[in-house]
């Protein structure tokens, strides 16, 4: 039996934070219905990769779901939502509170329909009145938190090109939903689960922020080099790039032996991680010289033998072909209508030994399951046909 078998979830989420939260819960057995706009939501078509235009991230964050289309602005659409909510355990919707309220998806409206409902609602900036209706995406969470300032160079800040704040917020939402479901078993009561891109971003940047609050160092960007330990940087070999991170005296000792600088172990310039960070440019220069005449494979083999964390800098193509990633068995290749090849869907990041998650079905086409979902809440074929004629579904 799956962990969340019997739990029903309505996913009104868009883009990543909401939909990926729902996908994680679906991986553990929850029944998830994605509520799509008639014609498909805009998040379905970002970075299109199929004949119909489904986007790359859409495919990853919408596995294990069914899809129905619904016009939420129509009276009939609202009535269908009420019927769905009456049978649901969780509603997921990453929208500003004002939007939730206008759609009748705010917690107070939902609990009038089902008193023990759980609403998982992530926002850009949180629920405080001064900021709750502001909009924002992943890059805003990165930028406000200080992360973009610390990347790149002082002349050119650099955000991460993968949506780390969005995905981390989805994990937070999944955790919060699980906590609310666990608590409901004891109290019989539902509640609202909140998360924000801003708070997630601040947590991810917390080390740098706490350091600044206490020491006032006003750190500036230095590309890939760490200010707090070293050598930690990106290095060029004869045929590619690698990353190496050396933290702590035992690892630094092994590194000094590897690169032929054993005398640096007792050099006061490198006496601890902080000093090594402050003198990281010298350490990176040494590592650069050590790497330049080695192939990527040769450098990585020597670093692995010395038990120093390192890896190649993979392009997306190289990542899909990487033998370490292949050996980890974390990609499930699935057929999808309109895709020219099998789609790689990446495994749930958290597993359980006795009740593991699984990816059972491909992401849905727009409204693929509308008729069967409507039939499940009591509508007959004639009623469903009428809704289609009136473009409610």
Short mmCIF file of C-alpha atoms in Angstrom, two decimals:
data_model
loop_
_atom_site.label_atom_id
_atom_site.label_comp_id
_atom_site.label_asym_id
_atom_site.label_seq_id
_atom_site.Cartn_x
_atom_site.Cartn_y
_atom_site.Cartn_z
CA UNK A 1 0.00 0.00 0.00
CA UNK A 2 1.28 3.45 -0.90
CA UNK A 3 1.89 6.03 1.84
CA UNK A 4 -0.76 8.44 0.53
CA UNK A 5 -3.16 5.94 -1.02
CA UNK A 6 -6.70 7.23 -0.53
CA UNK A 7 -5.65 10.90 -0.33
CA UNK A 8 -7.28 13.05 -3.01
CA UNK A 9 -5.62 16.26 -4.18
CA UNK A 10 -6.82 19.04 -6.48
CA UNK A 11 -3.89 20.75 -8.18
CA UNK A 12 -4.62 24.30 -9.30
CA UNK A 13 -0.88 25.03 -9.26
CA UNK A 14 1.02 26.66 -12.08
CA UNK A 15 4.66 26.63 -13.20
CA UNK A 16 6.76 24.72 -10.61
CA UNK A 17 6.21 25.31 -6.88
CA UNK A 18 2.59 24.10 -6.82
CA UNK A 19 2.67 21.41 -9.52
CA UNK A 20 5.90 19.78 -8.33
CA UNK A 21 4.56 19.66 -4.76
CA UNK A 22 1.53 17.79 -6.12
CA UNK A 23 3.74 15.49 -8.22
CA UNK A 24 5.82 14.52 -5.18
CA UNK A 25 2.67 13.61 -3.27
CA UNK A 26 1.37 11.69 -6.28
CA UNK A 27 4.61 9.70 -6.39
CA UNK A 28 3.69 8.39 -2.93
CA UNK A 29 0.24 7.30 -3.99
CA UNK A 30 -2.02 10.34 -3.71
CA UNK A 31 -4.68 10.73 -6.40
CA UNK A 32 -3.98 14.10 -8.04
CA UNK A 33 -6.30 15.90 -10.44
CA UNK A 34 -4.71 18.81 -12.28
CA UNK A 35 -7.26 21.52 -13.05
CA UNK A 36 -6.27 23.01 -16.41
CA UNK A 37 -7.68 26.04 -18.14
CA UNK A 38 -9.81 25.27 -21.16
CA UNK A 39 -7.20 25.07 -23.92
CA UNK A 40 -4.38 24.50 -21.43
CA UNK A 41 -2.59 26.77 -18.95
CA UNK A 42 0.35 28.91 -19.99
CA UNK A 43 2.77 26.88 -17.89
CA UNK A 44 2.16 23.84 -20.10
CA UNK A 45 3.84 25.43 -23.12
CA UNK A 46 7.10 26.92 -21.76
CA UNK A 47 10.20 25.51 -23.55
CA UNK A 48 8.07 23.35 -25.88
CA UNK A 49 9.39 19.88 -26.73
CA UNK A 50 6.41 17.96 -28.17
CA UNK A 51 4.23 18.29 -31.26
CA UNK A 52 1.44 19.80 -29.14
CA UNK A 53 3.89 22.17 -27.46
CA UNK A 54 4.18 20.71 -23.97
CA UNK A 55 7.13 22.22 -22.16
CA UNK A 56 10.13 20.43 -20.73
CA UNK A 57 9.54 21.36 -17.09
CA UNK A 58 5.81 20.69 -17.42
CA UNK A 59 6.58 17.06 -18.19
CA UNK A 60 8.77 16.67 -15.09
CA UNK A 61 6.38 18.29 -12.60
CA UNK A 62 3.09 16.77 -13.77
CA UNK A 63 3.71 13.01 -13.82
CA UNK A 64 1.26 10.73 -12.01
CA UNK A 65 -1.68 13.13 -12.47
CA UNK A 66 -4.95 13.21 -14.32
CA UNK A 67 -6.03 16.42 -16.08
CA UNK A 68 -9.42 18.01 -16.51
CA UNK A 69 -10.19 21.39 -18.06
CA UNK A 70 -12.48 23.85 -16.32
CA UNK A 71 -13.55 27.46 -16.73
CA UNK A 72 -13.19 28.74 -13.18
CA UNK A 73 -14.82 32.06 -14.06
CA UNK A 74 -18.15 30.45 -14.95
CA UNK A 75 -20.90 29.66 -12.45
CA UNK A 76 -21.04 26.07 -13.67
CA UNK A 77 -17.28 25.77 -13.33
CA UNK A 78 -17.45 27.03 -9.74
CA UNK A 79 -20.17 24.48 -9.00
CA UNK A 80 -17.96 21.66 -10.30
CA UNK A 81 -15.09 22.95 -8.14
CA UNK A 82 -17.34 22.75 -5.06
CA UNK A 83 -18.24 19.15 -5.88
CA UNK A 84 -14.57 18.26 -6.35
CA UNK A 85 -13.52 20.01 -3.14
CA UNK A 86 -16.21 18.14 -1.18
CA UNK A 87 -14.39 14.89 -1.97
CA UNK A 88 -10.80 16.21 -1.73
CA UNK A 89 -8.30 16.15 1.13
CA UNK A 90 -5.90 18.79 -0.20
CA UNK A 91 -6.10 21.76 -2.55
CA UNK A 92 -2.81 23.05 -3.97
CA UNK A 93 -2.71 26.53 -5.49
CA UNK A 94 0.35 28.78 -5.77
CA UNK A 95 -1.36 32.12 -6.35
CA UNK A 96 -1.54 35.47 -4.54
CA UNK A 97 -4.26 35.53 -1.80
CA UNK A 98 -6.33 38.04 -3.79
CA UNK A 99 -6.46 35.64 -6.74
CA UNK A 100 -7.34 32.69 -4.51
CA UNK A 101 -10.19 34.66 -3.00
CA UNK A 102 -11.54 35.76 -6.38
CA UNK A 103 -11.63 32.12 -7.51
CA UNK A 104 -13.20 30.88 -4.29
CA UNK A 105 -10.06 28.87 -3.48
CA UNK A 106 -9.05 30.71 -0.29
CA UNK A 107 -9.04 28.65 2.90
CA UNK A 108 -12.19 30.19 4.39
CA UNK A 109 -14.18 29.46 1.23
CA UNK A 110 -12.85 25.90 0.98
CA UNK A 111 -13.54 25.01 4.61
CA UNK A 112 -17.19 26.00 4.14
CA UNK A 113 -17.36 23.14 1.64
CA UNK A 114 -15.19 20.64 3.53
CA UNK A 115 -14.24 21.59 7.11
CA UNK A 116 -11.13 19.38 7.27
CA UNK A 117 -9.69 20.50 3.93
CA UNK A 118 -6.00 21.37 3.70
CA UNK A 119 -5.00 24.28 1.45
CA UNK A 120 -1.35 24.38 0.38
CA UNK A 121 -0.78 27.85 -1.02
CA UNK A 122 2.67 29.15 -1.87
CA UNK A 123 3.25 32.76 -2.89
CA UNK A 124 6.15 34.89 -4.03
CA UNK A 125 6.56 36.99 -0.88
CA UNK A 126 4.43 35.46 1.89
CA UNK A 127 1.11 36.33 3.52
CA UNK A 128 1.86 39.63 5.27
CA UNK A 129 -0.53 42.27 3.99
CA UNK A 130 2.23 44.58 2.74
CA UNK A 131 3.66 41.99 0.33
CA UNK A 132 1.12 39.21 -0.17
CA UNK A 133 -0.26 40.33 -3.54
CA UNK A 134 3.09 41.06 -5.17
CA UNK A 135 4.05 38.67 -7.95
CA UNK A 136 7.42 37.06 -8.51
CA UNK A 137 9.24 34.13 -10.07
CA UNK A 138 12.24 32.03 -9.07
CA UNK A 139 14.78 34.67 -10.16
CA UNK A 140 13.18 37.23 -7.84
CA UNK A 141 13.61 34.86 -4.90
CA UNK A 142 17.24 34.34 -5.85
CA UNK A 143 17.93 38.04 -6.32
CA UNK A 144 16.28 39.35 -3.14
CA UNK A 145 18.04 36.77 -0.96
CA UNK A 146 21.56 37.85 -1.94
CA UNK A 147 22.30 34.74 -3.99
CA UNK A 148 22.57 36.56 -7.33
CA UNK A 149 24.90 39.18 -5.84
CA UNK A 150 27.26 36.44 -4.64
CA UNK A 151 27.44 34.73 -8.03
CA UNK A 152 29.24 35.98 -11.11
CA UNK A 153 31.45 39.05 -10.62
CA UNK A 154 30.92 42.48 -9.04
CA UNK A 155 30.39 43.84 -12.55
CA UNK A 156 28.03 41.06 -13.64
CA UNK A 157 25.76 39.38 -11.08
CA UNK A 158 24.61 35.90 -12.12
CA UNK A 159 21.51 33.97 -11.19
CA UNK A 160 21.34 30.20 -11.30
CA UNK A 161 19.82 29.19 -14.62
CA UNK A 162 17.99 26.29 -12.99
CA UNK A 163 14.97 27.27 -10.81
CA UNK A 164 16.42 26.25 -7.45
CA UNK A 165 14.10 28.44 -5.37
CA UNK A 166 10.97 27.17 -7.15
CA UNK A 167 11.89 23.53 -6.65
CA UNK A 168 12.98 24.06 -3.04
CA UNK A 169 9.66 25.80 -2.33
CA UNK A 170 7.85 22.80 -3.79
CA UNK A 171 9.72 20.54 -1.34
CA UNK A 172 8.71 22.84 1.52
CA UNK A 173 5.09 22.70 0.39
CA UNK A 174 5.17 18.90 0.19
CA UNK A 175 6.60 18.74 3.71
CA UNK A 176 3.98 21.17 5.00
CA UNK A 177 1.19 19.19 3.37
CA UNK A 178 2.42 15.97 4.96
CA UNK A 179 2.61 17.66 8.37
CA UNK A 180 -0.94 18.97 8.00
CA UNK A 181 -2.22 15.53 6.98
CA UNK A 182 -0.42 13.95 9.95
CA UNK A 183 -1.84 16.51 12.38
CA UNK A 184 -5.35 16.07 10.93
CA UNK A 185 -5.29 12.41 11.97
CA UNK A 186 -5.21 13.56 15.59
CA UNK A 187 -7.33 16.71 15.51
CA UNK A 188 -9.72 15.96 12.65
CA UNK A 189 -9.13 19.53 11.48
CA UNK A 190 -7.68 21.00 8.31
CA UNK A 191 -5.50 24.07 7.98
CA UNK A 192 -3.69 26.28 5.51
CA UNK A 193 -0.07 25.52 4.57
CA UNK A 194 1.94 28.55 3.44
CA UNK A 195 5.36 28.87 1.82
CA UNK A 196 7.02 31.60 -0.20
CA UNK A 197 9.78 31.95 -2.75
CA UNK A 198 11.22 34.76 -0.62
CA UNK A 199 11.49 32.71 2.56
CA UNK A 200 12.90 29.74 0.67
CA UNK A 201 15.52 31.96 -0.98
CA UNK A 202 16.50 33.47 2.37
CA UNK A 203 16.96 29.99 3.85
CA UNK A 204 19.15 28.95 0.93
CA UNK A 205 21.28 32.08 1.42
CA UNK A 206 21.17 31.96 5.22
CA UNK A 207 24.86 31.20 5.77
CA UNK A 208 25.94 34.31 3.87
CA UNK A 209 23.24 36.43 5.52
CA UNK A 210 24.11 35.33 9.07
CA UNK A 211 27.80 35.94 8.37
CA UNK A 212 27.01 39.45 7.15
CA UNK A 213 24.76 40.21 10.13
CA UNK A 214 27.46 39.19 12.62
CA UNK A 215 30.72 40.09 10.88
CA UNK A 216 29.74 42.78 8.34
CA UNK A 217 32.19 41.56 5.69
CA UNK A 218 30.14 42.80 2.72
CA UNK A 219 31.13 39.83 0.54
CA UNK A 220 31.56 40.46 -3.17
CA UNK A 221 31.20 37.96 -5.99
CA UNK A 222 34.29 36.03 -7.07
CA UNK A 223 32.92 33.76 -9.81
CA UNK A 224 33.07 30.12 -8.68
CA UNK A 225 35.62 30.50 -5.90
CA UNK A 226 34.45 30.08 -2.32
CA UNK A 227 35.29 32.88 0.12
CA UNK A 228 35.10 30.48 3.09
CA UNK A 229 37.39 27.55 2.20
CA UNK A 230 39.62 26.38 -0.60
CA UNK A 231 40.60 25.43 -3.10
CA UNK A 232 36.96 25.46 -4.15
CA UNK A 233 36.56 26.51 -7.74
CA UNK A 234 35.98 25.46 -11.34
CA UNK A 235 39.12 24.40 -13.20
CA UNK A 236 39.97 23.77 -16.84
CA UNK A 237 41.64 20.54 -17.91
CA UNK A 238 42.98 19.72 -21.36
CA UNK A 239 39.57 18.62 -22.63
CA UNK A 240 36.93 19.96 -20.26
CA UNK A 241 36.07 21.62 -16.97
CA UNK A 242 35.82 20.18 -13.46
CA UNK A 243 34.75 21.41 -10.04
CA UNK A 244 36.66 20.66 -6.83
CA UNK A 245 35.76 21.56 -3.24
CA UNK A 246 38.28 21.13 -0.43
CA UNK A 247 36.89 21.70 3.08
CA UNK A 248 38.61 20.95 6.38
CA UNK A 249 42.21 20.19 7.35
CA UNK A 250 42.20 16.41 6.61
CA UNK A 251 41.01 17.01 3.06
CA UNK A 252 43.37 19.95 2.60
CA UNK A 253 46.25 17.71 3.70
CA UNK A 254 45.37 15.17 1.03
CA UNK A 255 45.11 17.96 -1.55
CA UNK A 256 48.55 19.38 -0.70
CA UNK A 257 50.07 15.93 -1.19
CA UNK A 258 48.19 15.46 -4.46
CA UNK A 259 49.44 18.70 -6.01
CA UNK A 260 52.97 18.47 -4.59
CA UNK A 261 52.67 21.26 -2.00
CA UNK A 262 52.97 19.40 1.35
CA UNK A 263 54.66 22.47 2.94
CA UNK A 264 51.39 24.42 2.61
CA UNK A 265 49.77 22.27 5.28
CA UNK A 266 51.60 24.24 8.00
CA UNK A 267 51.67 27.56 6.15
CA UNK A 268 49.78 30.17 8.27
CA UNK A 269 48.19 31.53 5.10
CA UNK A 270 46.23 28.26 4.92
CA UNK A 271 45.87 27.51 8.61
CA UNK A 272 42.11 26.95 8.57
CA UNK A 273 39.15 27.09 6.20
CA UNK A 274 38.68 30.83 6.69
CA UNK A 275 42.32 31.54 5.87
CA UNK A 276 42.17 29.24 2.88
CA UNK A 277 39.12 31.13 1.64
CA UNK A 278 40.90 34.44 2.07
CA UNK A 279 43.89 33.12 0.14
CA UNK A 280 41.78 31.12 -2.27
CA UNK A 281 43.12 32.85 -5.35
CA UNK A 282 46.59 31.43 -4.70
CA UNK A 283 45.15 27.94 -4.10
CA UNK A 284 43.05 28.16 -7.27
CA UNK A 285 46.10 29.26 -9.27
CA UNK A 286 47.98 26.20 -8.03
CA UNK A 287 45.09 23.91 -8.88
CA UNK A 288 44.77 25.51 -12.31
CA UNK A 289 48.42 24.71 -13.04
CA UNK A 290 47.93 21.13 -11.79
CA UNK A 291 44.89 20.60 -14.05
CA UNK A 292 46.05 22.19 -17.26
CA UNK A 293 48.14 19.27 -18.56
CA UNK A 294 45.73 16.55 -17.42
CA UNK A 295 42.66 15.32 -19.21
CA UNK A 296 39.35 15.66 -17.41
CA UNK A 297 39.26 11.90 -16.79
CA UNK A 298 42.83 11.84 -15.46
CA UNK A 299 42.24 14.75 -13.07
CA UNK A 300 38.98 13.30 -11.76
CA UNK A 301 40.53 9.86 -11.23
CA UNK A 302 43.36 11.34 -9.17
CA UNK A 303 40.97 13.49 -7.13
CA UNK A 304 38.70 10.52 -6.49
CA UNK A 305 41.69 8.44 -5.36
CA UNK A 306 42.58 11.25 -2.93
CA UNK A 307 38.94 11.28 -1.71
CA UNK A 308 38.42 14.91 -2.72
CA UNK A 309 34.90 15.81 -3.93
CA UNK A 310 34.97 16.62 -7.63
CA UNK A 311 33.00 16.14 -10.81
CA UNK A 312 32.95 17.12 -14.45
CA UNK A 313 31.08 20.27 -15.47
CA UNK A 314 28.42 18.57 -17.54
CA UNK A 315 26.37 20.12 -20.29
CA UNK A 316 22.76 18.87 -20.34
CA UNK A 317 23.76 16.41 -23.08
CA UNK A 318 26.71 15.18 -21.06
CA UNK A 319 24.56 14.86 -17.92
CA UNK A 320 22.18 12.48 -19.74
CA UNK A 321 25.17 10.40 -20.85
CA UNK A 322 27.15 10.58 -17.58
CA UNK A 323 28.04 7.07 -16.34
CA UNK A 324 27.67 8.11 -12.68
CA UNK A 325 24.15 9.39 -13.31
CA UNK A 326 23.31 6.27 -15.29
CA UNK A 327 24.68 4.04 -12.51
CA UNK A 328 22.56 5.89 -9.94
CA UNK A 329 19.41 4.71 -11.78
CA UNK A 330 17.47 7.96 -11.25
CA UNK A 331 15.99 8.48 -14.72
CA UNK A 332 12.79 6.86 -15.96
CA UNK A 333 12.30 7.06 -19.71
CA UNK A 334 8.62 7.36 -20.70
CA UNK A 335 6.64 7.56 -23.93
CA UNK A 336 4.59 10.74 -24.40
CA UNK A 337 2.19 11.56 -27.25
CA UNK A 338 3.81 13.97 -29.69
CA UNK A 339 7.34 13.48 -28.32
CA UNK A 340 9.82 12.28 -30.95
CA UNK A 341 11.73 10.21 -28.38
CA UNK A 342 11.21 8.83 -24.91
CA UNK A 343 11.04 11.54 -22.23
CA UNK A 344 13.44 11.36 -19.26
CA UNK A 345 11.48 11.85 -16.03
CA UNK A 346 13.71 12.18 -12.98
CA UNK A 347 13.09 10.13 -9.88
CA UNK A 348 11.53 11.40 -6.66
CA UNK A 349 14.51 12.78 -4.69
CA UNK A 350 13.39 11.12 -1.43
CA UNK A 351 12.76 7.39 -1.23
CA UNK A 352 11.49 5.02 1.46
CA UNK A 353 12.75 1.46 1.83
CA UNK A 354 9.42 -0.27 2.53
CA UNK A 355 6.93 2.04 0.78
CA UNK A 356 8.93 3.66 -2.03
CA UNK A 357 7.55 6.27 -4.40
CA UNK A 358 7.09 5.44 -8.04
CA UNK A 359 6.33 7.19 -11.31
CA UNK A 360 3.36 5.24 -12.59
CA UNK A 361 2.01 7.30 -15.46
CA UNK A 362 3.13 9.95 -17.89
CA UNK A 363 2.03 13.59 -17.55
CA UNK A 364 -1.49 14.13 -18.88
CA UNK A 365 -2.57 15.85 -22.06
CA UNK A 366 -4.76 18.91 -21.58
CA UNK A 367 -8.11 17.75 -20.23
CA UNK A 368 -7.31 14.14 -21.01
CA UNK A 369 -9.40 12.82 -18.11
CA UNK A 370 -12.16 15.43 -18.00
CA UNK A 371 -15.03 13.10 -18.84
CA UNK A 372 -14.06 10.37 -16.40
CA UNK A 373 -13.53 12.85 -13.54
CA UNK A 374 -16.89 14.50 -14.16
CA UNK A 375 -18.53 11.07 -14.27
CA UNK A 376 -16.98 10.29 -10.89
CA UNK A 377 -18.78 13.26 -9.30
CA UNK A 378 -22.11 12.18 -10.76
CA UNK A 379 -22.48 13.88 -14.16
CA UNK A 380 -23.92 11.78 -16.98
CA UNK A 381 -22.84 11.84 -20.62
CA UNK A 382 -25.53 14.33 -21.63
CA UNK A 383 -24.57 16.77 -18.88
CA UNK A 384 -20.88 16.50 -19.80
CA UNK A 385 -21.69 17.11 -23.47
CA UNK A 386 -23.61 20.23 -22.46
CA UNK A 387 -20.65 21.54 -20.49
CA UNK A 388 -18.46 21.05 -23.55
CA UNK A 389 -20.89 22.90 -25.77
CA UNK A 390 -20.87 25.84 -23.35
CA UNK A 391 -17.02 25.70 -23.11
CA UNK A 392 -17.16 25.18 -19.34
CA UNK A 393 -14.79 22.21 -19.86
#
